[in-house]
Amino acid sequence: MKRSKPPTPRPRRAKGAKRATGRRPGIIFNALPTHRDIQVQLTQRGEPVMIFPGRTVLFDDMKSYLARLSRPFWHPGSEGQTLRNFDWIVNMLADPDHYDQALRFLDRNFAANPLPIFNRPAEVLKTRRDLVTHHLSGIDSLICPTCLRFSPTSPQCFRETFEKGEFAYPVLIRPAGSHTGHDLLKIDTAENWDKIHQIPWGGRTLYMTQWIDFRSDKGEWRKLRLSITSESVRLRHILYGDSWLIHSAHRDTDIVNRELDILLNADDWAALQTLGQNIRSRLKLDFFGVDIGWKSDSAFVLFEANPSMSILSYHNMPTLRREDYTANLQRIEQDVWRALERVTKIKRTGKIGK
């Protein structure tokens, strides 16, 4: 019997080699947080999943599409990992407080091996709370509160930081890396410093920020979130509150209609568009968010500006007039797709949904 020849093994593509299209793959750059602070949650099926803080939030179809055209790179990773022989990098790290070391590693390697990078690490590093206020200071109509970063070793350190920054009461105290109201303190007077014992601050890095009254002339508290890409400035949402600490909450019909009347016409809001473009000229990121207090069209108060905000998310979207909120978010989604395509030079094929 004639013996058949064994099949010739297909050569394996070398790591970083060009694909059949003639293009080389990209890199999705990730990292473990500097302090290894990763949370674990259970899914509805009871399966554990890891939650990494301070990442750029993309829709699942975006991540899946990029994953098919790239390789993962995890810092610090292994000796075999390299940033060479790739065409582009999508940097998923969005918070300097959590990923300072990894962002600096990527920045050093970018200098030696320049590649197109979505959200360059040097620009992400600028978004640290105490730094971004300096980078954005001097922009017309934008009030940038003083902010200092400090690591207290005793209660006296809080007063010393207050004096060093030449603050006035009230001030805000929050942990570094926090973007919610969790462990956020407002110190209204010199007699309020005992409040610091309400939060765990030993061995932690904190921020002290000058509190600014951002009520409108009608006494309303209003918070805006901008979505800024390399090509557009969009209004993501408006939140109204009965106090200075505003979070996403239930919106009644009147609030929804007020918000959407502005939201759907934000492209024609000259003051907001000018503000967003001026911020983009200082922070040369491909996609990021900006939270600001809306005092008036000539006075906005900076809260934070970074790529870690939940912009591409349907969580907490009102059910009232949901189709209008969805249409606004889909416009932002297309902006982000275009920003990704501009960096990767990869054009989508077929219909891409949310």
Tab-separated table of C-alpha atoms in Angstrom:
chain	number	residue	atom	x	y	z
A	1	MET	CA	0.000	0.000	0.000
A	2	LYS	CA	1.307	3.365	-0.956
A	3	ARG	CA	1.883	5.466	2.094
A	4	SER	CA	0.573	8.988	1.898
A	5	LYS	CA	2.927	11.810	2.714
A	6	PRO	CA	2.192	13.648	5.937
A	7	PRO	CA	0.765	17.113	5.370
A	8	THR	CA	3.327	19.856	5.163
A	9	PRO	CA	2.978	21.969	8.295
A	10	ARG	CA	1.977	25.558	7.666
A	11	PRO	CA	4.662	27.964	8.798
A	12	ARG	CA	3.672	29.907	11.864
A	13	ARG	CA	3.629	33.638	11.478
A	14	ALA	CA	6.391	35.157	13.544
A	15	LYS	CA	5.375	37.392	16.369
A	16	GLY	CA	4.620	40.797	14.916
A	17	ALA	CA	4.822	39.577	11.298
A	18	LYS	CA	2.659	41.101	8.587
A	19	ARG	CA	-0.736	39.612	7.954
A	20	ALA	CA	-2.031	38.489	4.586
A	21	THR	CA	-3.237	42.008	3.882
A	22	GLY	CA	0.336	43.264	4.013
A	23	ARG	CA	-0.395	45.142	7.212
A	24	ARG	CA	1.159	44.277	10.521
A	25	PRO	CA	-1.031	43.878	13.590
A	26	GLY	CA	-1.421	46.500	16.260
A	27	ILE	CA	-1.037	46.374	20.029
A	28	ILE	CA	-3.677	46.771	22.711
A	29	PHE	CA	-1.616	48.169	25.584
A	30	ASN	CA	-2.748	47.202	29.085
A	31	ALA	CA	-1.122	46.943	32.488
A	32	LEU	CA	-1.578	45.877	36.053
A	33	PRO	CA	-2.216	48.901	38.287
A	34	THR	CA	0.901	50.227	39.996
A	35	HIS	CA	-0.473	49.274	43.417
A	36	ARG	CA	-2.145	46.072	42.130
A	37	ASP	CA	-5.566	47.313	43.278
A	38	ILE	CA	-7.827	45.074	41.189
A	39	GLN	CA	-11.405	44.286	42.208
A	40	VAL	CA	-13.175	40.987	41.644
A	41	GLN	CA	-16.922	40.801	41.060
A	42	LEU	CA	-19.287	37.911	40.390
A	43	THR	CA	-21.363	37.792	37.223
A	44	GLN	CA	-25.036	36.777	37.238
A	45	ARG	CA	-23.806	33.242	36.565
A	46	GLY	CA	-21.643	33.365	39.661
A	47	GLU	CA	-18.402	33.576	37.715
A	48	PRO	CA	-15.615	35.837	39.018
A	49	VAL	CA	-14.385	38.641	36.775
A	50	MET	CA	-11.569	41.099	37.395
A	51	ILE	CA	-12.352	44.819	37.345
A	52	PHE	CA	-9.400	47.012	36.408
A	53	PRO	CA	-9.654	50.674	37.460
A	54	GLY	CA	-8.918	53.664	35.277
A	55	ARG	CA	-9.373	52.184	31.791
A	56	THR	CA	-10.707	53.763	28.628
A	57	VAL	CA	-14.312	52.608	28.236
A	58	LEU	CA	-15.111	51.304	24.752
A	59	PHE	CA	-18.139	49.407	23.509
A	60	ASP	CA	-17.692	45.636	23.343
A	61	ASP	CA	-17.853	45.552	19.542
A	62	MET	CA	-15.013	48.086	19.373
A	63	LYS	CA	-12.854	45.950	21.647
A	64	SER	CA	-13.705	42.799	19.681
A	65	TYR	CA	-12.934	44.458	16.354
A	66	LEU	CA	-9.585	45.761	17.586
A	67	ALA	CA	-8.735	42.409	19.182
A	68	ARG	CA	-9.021	40.668	15.799
A	69	LEU	CA	-6.435	43.045	14.348
A	70	SER	CA	-4.000	43.258	17.231
A	71	ARG	CA	-2.062	41.482	19.939
A	72	PRO	CA	-2.334	42.176	23.661
A	73	PHE	CA	0.620	43.708	25.470
A	74	TRP	CA	0.595	43.648	29.262
A	75	HIS	CA	3.027	45.732	31.265
A	76	PRO	CA	5.310	44.723	32.927
A	77	GLY	CA	4.827	41.529	30.929
A	78	SER	CA	7.494	39.060	29.919
A	79	GLU	CA	10.906	39.467	28.341
A	80	GLY	CA	9.526	38.199	25.033
A	81	GLN	CA	7.134	41.107	24.633
A	82	THR	CA	8.177	43.886	22.306
A	83	LEU	CA	6.704	47.060	20.881
A	84	ARG	CA	8.539	46.532	17.601
A	85	ASN	CA	7.164	45.131	14.339
A	86	PHE	CA	3.684	46.492	14.906
A	87	ASP	CA	1.806	49.217	13.059
A	88	TRP	CA	-0.112	50.965	15.833
A	89	ILE	CA	-0.943	50.997	19.541
A	90	VAL	CA	-4.251	51.545	21.306
A	91	ASN	CA	-3.455	52.625	24.860
A	92	MET	CA	-6.229	51.541	27.232
A	93	LEU	CA	-4.658	53.105	30.342
A	94	ALA	CA	-6.550	56.237	31.317
A	95	ASP	CA	-5.575	57.159	34.889
A	96	PRO	CA	-2.049	58.282	35.887
A	97	ASP	CA	-2.776	57.544	39.553
A	98	HIS	CA	-3.267	53.858	38.766
A	99	TYR	CA	-0.833	53.406	35.869
A	100	ASP	CA	1.975	55.923	36.297
A	101	GLN	CA	4.769	53.361	35.779
A	102	ALA	CA	3.175	51.700	32.762
A	103	LEU	CA	2.397	55.029	31.077
A	104	ARG	CA	5.989	56.189	31.543
A	105	PHE	CA	7.249	52.865	30.161
A	106	LEU	CA	5.096	53.304	27.058
A	107	ASP	CA	6.208	56.914	26.675
A	108	ARG	CA	9.898	55.935	26.817
A	109	ASN	CA	9.414	53.164	24.282
A	110	PHE	CA	7.403	55.419	22.007
A	111	ALA	CA	10.345	57.832	21.890
A	112	ALA	CA	12.616	54.973	20.785
A	113	ASN	CA	10.099	53.249	18.482
A	114	PRO	CA	7.573	55.840	17.313
A	115	LEU	CA	4.228	54.352	16.304
A	116	PRO	CA	0.781	55.883	15.922
A	117	ILE	CA	-0.751	55.714	19.411
A	118	PHE	CA	-4.380	56.174	20.361
A	119	ASN	CA	-4.232	58.361	23.499
A	120	ARG	CA	-0.516	58.984	23.805
A	121	PRO	CA	0.838	58.255	27.281
A	122	ALA	CA	2.469	61.677	27.723
A	123	GLU	CA	-0.937	63.306	27.222
A	124	VAL	CA	-2.671	60.881	29.587
A	125	LEU	CA	-0.073	61.707	32.249
A	126	LYS	CA	-1.111	65.365	31.974
A	127	THR	CA	-4.618	64.498	33.185
A	128	ARG	CA	-3.632	63.822	36.797
A	129	ARG	CA	-5.878	66.059	38.907
A	130	ASP	CA	-3.119	68.325	40.198
A	131	LEU	CA	-1.503	68.632	36.762
A	132	VAL	CA	-4.511	69.088	34.507
A	133	THR	CA	-5.527	72.254	36.347
A	134	HIS	CA	-2.164	73.776	35.325
A	135	HIS	CA	-2.351	72.566	31.737
A	136	LEU	CA	-5.835	74.031	31.286
A	137	SER	CA	-5.367	77.258	33.229
A	138	GLY	CA	-5.739	80.433	31.224
A	139	ILE	CA	-8.523	79.137	28.973
A	140	ASP	CA	-11.235	81.756	28.580
A	141	SER	CA	-14.389	81.028	30.627
A	142	LEU	CA	-12.807	78.011	32.380
A	143	ILE	CA	-12.159	78.249	36.127
A	144	CYS	CA	-9.444	75.779	37.174
A	145	PRO	CA	-9.423	75.273	40.963
A	146	THR	CA	-6.108	74.899	42.775
A	147	CYS	CA	-5.303	71.243	43.436
A	148	LEU	CA	-2.401	69.680	45.362
A	149	ARG	CA	-1.385	66.023	45.617
A	150	PHE	CA	-0.025	64.897	48.973
A	151	SER	CA	0.646	61.794	51.075
A	152	PRO	CA	-0.163	62.635	54.709
A	153	THR	CA	1.705	60.961	57.541
A	154	SER	CA	-0.162	62.778	60.316
A	155	PRO	CA	-3.288	64.945	60.721
A	156	GLN	CA	-1.071	68.029	60.725
A	157	CYS	CA	-0.152	67.324	57.084
A	158	PHE	CA	-3.654	68.352	56.028
A	159	ARG	CA	-3.336	71.829	57.524
A	160	GLU	CA	0.192	72.166	56.145
A	161	THR	CA	-1.038	71.312	52.649
A	162	PHE	CA	-3.883	73.803	53.060
A	163	GLU	CA	-1.381	76.546	53.911
A	164	LYS	CA	1.086	75.501	51.211
A	165	GLY	CA	-1.583	75.769	48.532
A	166	GLU	CA	-2.895	79.071	49.929
A	167	PHE	CA	-6.362	77.559	49.937
A	168	ALA	CA	-9.509	79.179	51.276
A	169	TYR	CA	-12.424	77.318	52.837
A	170	PRO	CA	-14.126	75.159	51.697
A	171	VAL	CA	-11.760	72.536	50.247
A	172	LEU	CA	-12.326	69.001	48.985
A	173	ILE	CA	-10.296	65.965	50.060
A	174	ARG	CA	-10.382	62.777	47.985
A	175	PRO	CA	-8.210	59.688	47.433
A	176	ALA	CA	-5.998	59.607	44.348
A	177	GLY	CA	-7.503	57.436	41.632
A	178	SER	CA	-11.086	58.045	42.769
A	179	HIS	CA	-13.630	59.433	40.301
A	180	THR	CA	-16.785	59.110	42.391
A	181	GLY	CA	-18.053	60.612	45.614
A	182	HIS	CA	-16.689	57.676	47.621
A	183	ASP	CA	-14.444	58.904	50.472
A	184	LEU	CA	-14.894	62.509	49.286
A	185	LEU	CA	-14.818	65.099	52.075
A	186	LYS	CA	-15.746	68.780	52.076
A	187	ILE	CA	-13.946	70.795	54.750
A	188	ASP	CA	-15.982	73.959	55.269
A	189	THR	CA	-14.144	75.633	58.136
A	190	ALA	CA	-10.998	75.374	60.229
A	191	GLU	CA	-13.076	73.501	62.829
A	192	ASN	CA	-13.932	70.709	60.348
A	193	TRP	CA	-10.544	69.010	60.066
A	194	ASP	CA	-11.655	66.163	62.338
A	195	LYS	CA	-13.679	64.953	59.336
A	196	ILE	CA	-10.488	63.481	57.903
A	197	HIS	CA	-10.843	60.577	60.332
A	198	GLN	CA	-13.992	59.498	58.468
A	199	ILE	CA	-11.869	58.137	55.617
A	200	PRO	CA	-8.825	55.816	55.560
A	201	TRP	CA	-5.931	58.090	54.626
A	202	GLY	CA	-2.918	56.455	56.277
A	203	GLY	CA	-0.446	55.295	53.647
A	204	ARG	CA	-2.553	56.755	50.825
A	205	THR	CA	-2.088	59.584	48.366
A	206	LEU	CA	-4.785	62.258	48.424
A	207	TYR	CA	-5.823	65.409	46.594
A	208	MET	CA	-6.819	68.705	48.132
A	209	THR	CA	-8.879	70.848	45.764
A	210	GLN	CA	-10.294	74.330	46.131
A	211	TRP	CA	-14.086	74.115	46.216
A	212	ILE	CA	-15.813	76.558	43.853
A	213	ASP	CA	-19.475	77.553	44.053
A	214	PHE	CA	-20.815	76.825	40.562
A	215	ARG	CA	-24.492	77.634	41.088
A	216	SER	CA	-26.174	79.534	38.277
A	217	ASP	CA	-27.743	82.935	38.813
A	218	LYS	CA	-31.019	81.033	39.344
A	219	GLY	CA	-29.462	78.953	42.104
A	220	GLU	CA	-29.259	75.731	40.066
A	221	TRP	CA	-26.446	73.186	40.342
A	222	ARG	CA	-25.604	71.880	36.854
A	223	LYS	CA	-22.889	69.492	35.757
A	224	LEU	CA	-21.885	68.883	32.134
A	225	ARG	CA	-19.905	66.025	30.663
A	226	LEU	CA	-18.162	66.620	27.358
A	227	SER	CA	-16.952	63.923	24.997
A	228	ILE	CA	-13.959	65.166	23.029
A	229	THR	CA	-12.263	63.338	20.172
A	230	SER	CA	-9.642	64.447	17.693
A	231	GLU	CA	-12.465	65.632	15.430
A	232	SER	CA	-15.417	66.685	17.571
A	233	VAL	CA	-16.734	68.192	20.788
A	234	ARG	CA	-19.988	66.626	21.969
A	235	LEU	CA	-22.161	67.096	25.023
A	236	ARG	CA	-22.598	63.675	26.665
A	237	HIS	CA	-25.126	64.699	29.314
A	238	ILE	CA	-26.311	67.384	31.711
A	239	LEU	CA	-27.071	66.589	35.340
A	240	TYR	CA	-29.140	68.841	37.583
A	241	GLY	CA	-28.941	68.584	41.361
A	242	ASP	CA	-30.198	70.131	44.563
A	243	SER	CA	-26.671	70.334	46.011
A	244	TRP	CA	-23.084	70.679	44.798
A	245	LEU	CA	-22.496	66.896	44.825
A	246	ILE	CA	-24.300	65.811	41.669
A	247	HIS	CA	-24.535	62.224	40.478
A	248	SER	CA	-26.548	60.504	37.790
A	249	ALA	CA	-30.020	59.973	39.182
A	250	HIS	CA	-33.673	59.657	38.214
A	251	ARG	CA	-34.766	62.350	35.782
A	252	ASP	CA	-38.395	63.385	35.594
A	253	THR	CA	-40.093	64.482	32.375
A	254	ASP	CA	-39.289	68.157	32.864
A	255	ILE	CA	-35.585	67.493	33.479
A	256	VAL	CA	-35.365	65.110	30.509
A	257	ASN	CA	-36.945	67.651	28.166
A	258	ARG	CA	-34.711	70.456	29.447
A	259	GLU	CA	-31.609	68.317	29.048
A	260	LEU	CA	-32.439	67.066	25.553
A	261	ASP	CA	-33.369	70.534	24.299
A	262	ILE	CA	-29.745	71.480	24.987
A	263	LEU	CA	-28.142	68.103	24.260
A	264	LEU	CA	-29.511	67.748	20.741
A	265	ASN	CA	-28.450	71.281	19.816
A	266	ALA	CA	-25.060	71.311	21.522
A	267	ASP	CA	-23.200	71.495	18.203
A	268	ASP	CA	-24.613	75.028	17.869
A	269	TRP	CA	-23.706	76.063	21.431
A	270	ALA	CA	-20.845	78.393	20.514
A	271	ALA	CA	-19.507	78.935	24.047
A	272	LEU	CA	-19.329	75.196	24.725
A	273	GLN	CA	-17.772	74.353	21.361
A	274	THR	CA	-15.099	77.009	21.821
A	275	LEU	CA	-14.368	75.771	25.333
A	276	GLY	CA	-14.049	72.162	24.167
A	277	GLN	CA	-11.767	73.082	21.278
A	278	ASN	CA	-9.529	75.097	23.597
A	279	ILE	CA	-9.295	72.173	26.020
A	280	ARG	CA	-8.456	69.822	23.137
A	281	SER	CA	-5.636	72.144	22.064
A	282	ARG	CA	-4.030	71.668	25.510
A	283	LEU	CA	-4.722	67.938	25.952
A	284	LYS	CA	-3.895	66.307	22.628
A	285	LEU	CA	-5.771	63.090	23.299
A	286	ASP	CA	-7.771	61.123	20.747
A	287	PHE	CA	-10.730	60.482	23.060
A	288	PHE	CA	-11.433	61.797	26.549
A	289	GLY	CA	-14.097	63.310	28.750
A	290	VAL	CA	-14.383	66.565	30.665
A	291	ASP	CA	-16.643	67.167	33.658
A	292	ILE	CA	-17.425	70.806	34.381
A	293	GLY	CA	-19.798	72.834	36.498
A	294	TRP	CA	-21.983	75.131	34.410
A	295	LYS	CA	-22.225	78.446	36.218
A	296	SER	CA	-22.938	80.508	33.106
A	297	ASP	CA	-21.924	80.621	29.447
A	298	SER	CA	-18.915	82.654	30.492
A	299	ALA	CA	-18.001	80.659	33.620
A	300	PHE	CA	-17.444	76.901	33.689
A	301	VAL	CA	-15.691	75.174	36.616
A	302	LEU	CA	-13.296	72.331	35.860
A	303	PHE	CA	-13.916	69.127	37.833
A	304	GLU	CA	-11.743	66.686	35.891
A	305	ALA	CA	-10.576	65.855	32.373
A	306	ASN	CA	-9.346	62.375	31.454
A	307	PRO	CA	-9.979	59.322	29.224
A	308	SER	CA	-11.382	57.123	32.012
A	309	MET	CA	-14.928	58.522	32.057
A	310	SER	CA	-17.928	56.342	31.270
A	311	ILE	CA	-18.990	57.972	28.033
A	312	LEU	CA	-19.598	54.949	25.798
A	313	SER	CA	-22.109	53.361	28.145
A	314	TYR	CA	-25.877	52.939	28.230
A	315	HIS	CA	-25.840	52.521	32.008
A	316	ASN	CA	-28.130	54.998	33.829
A	317	MET	CA	-29.631	56.221	30.554
A	318	PRO	CA	-33.198	57.495	31.176
A	319	THR	CA	-36.069	55.482	29.741
A	320	LEU	CA	-37.958	58.674	28.889
A	321	ARG	CA	-37.136	59.716	25.297
A	322	ARG	CA	-34.506	56.993	25.254
A	323	GLU	CA	-34.336	57.098	21.457
A	324	ASP	CA	-33.025	60.685	21.621
A	325	TYR	CA	-30.389	59.794	24.215
A	326	THR	CA	-29.411	56.796	22.090
A	327	ALA	CA	-29.080	58.922	18.963
A	328	ASN	CA	-26.777	61.326	20.800
A	329	LEU	CA	-24.620	58.485	22.116
A	330	GLN	CA	-24.425	56.898	18.671
A	331	ARG	CA	-23.029	60.152	17.275
A	332	ILE	CA	-20.328	60.015	19.945
A	333	GLU	CA	-19.711	56.354	19.089
A	334	GLN	CA	-19.092	57.242	15.449
A	335	ASP	CA	-16.704	60.009	16.535
A	336	VAL	CA	-14.670	57.465	18.496
A	337	TRP	CA	-14.667	55.006	15.586
A	338	ARG	CA	-13.267	57.735	13.339
A	339	ALA	CA	-10.606	58.586	15.930
A	340	LEU	CA	-9.599	54.911	16.114
A	341	GLU	CA	-9.504	54.631	12.332
A	342	ARG	CA	-7.371	57.748	12.054
A	343	VAL	CA	-4.708	56.202	14.305
A	344	THR	CA	-4.851	52.582	13.140
A	345	LYS	CA	-5.496	53.345	9.441
A	346	ILE	CA	-7.939	50.436	9.505
A	347	LYS	CA	-11.321	50.985	7.903
A	348	ARG	CA	-14.292	49.050	9.186
A	349	THR	CA	-16.113	46.754	6.807
A	350	GLY	CA	-19.791	45.965	7.117
A	351	LYS	CA	-22.281	47.433	9.533
A	352	ILE	CA	-21.036	47.985	13.049
A	353	GLY	CA	-23.645	48.229	15.761
A	354	LYS	CA	-23.380	49.389	19.325
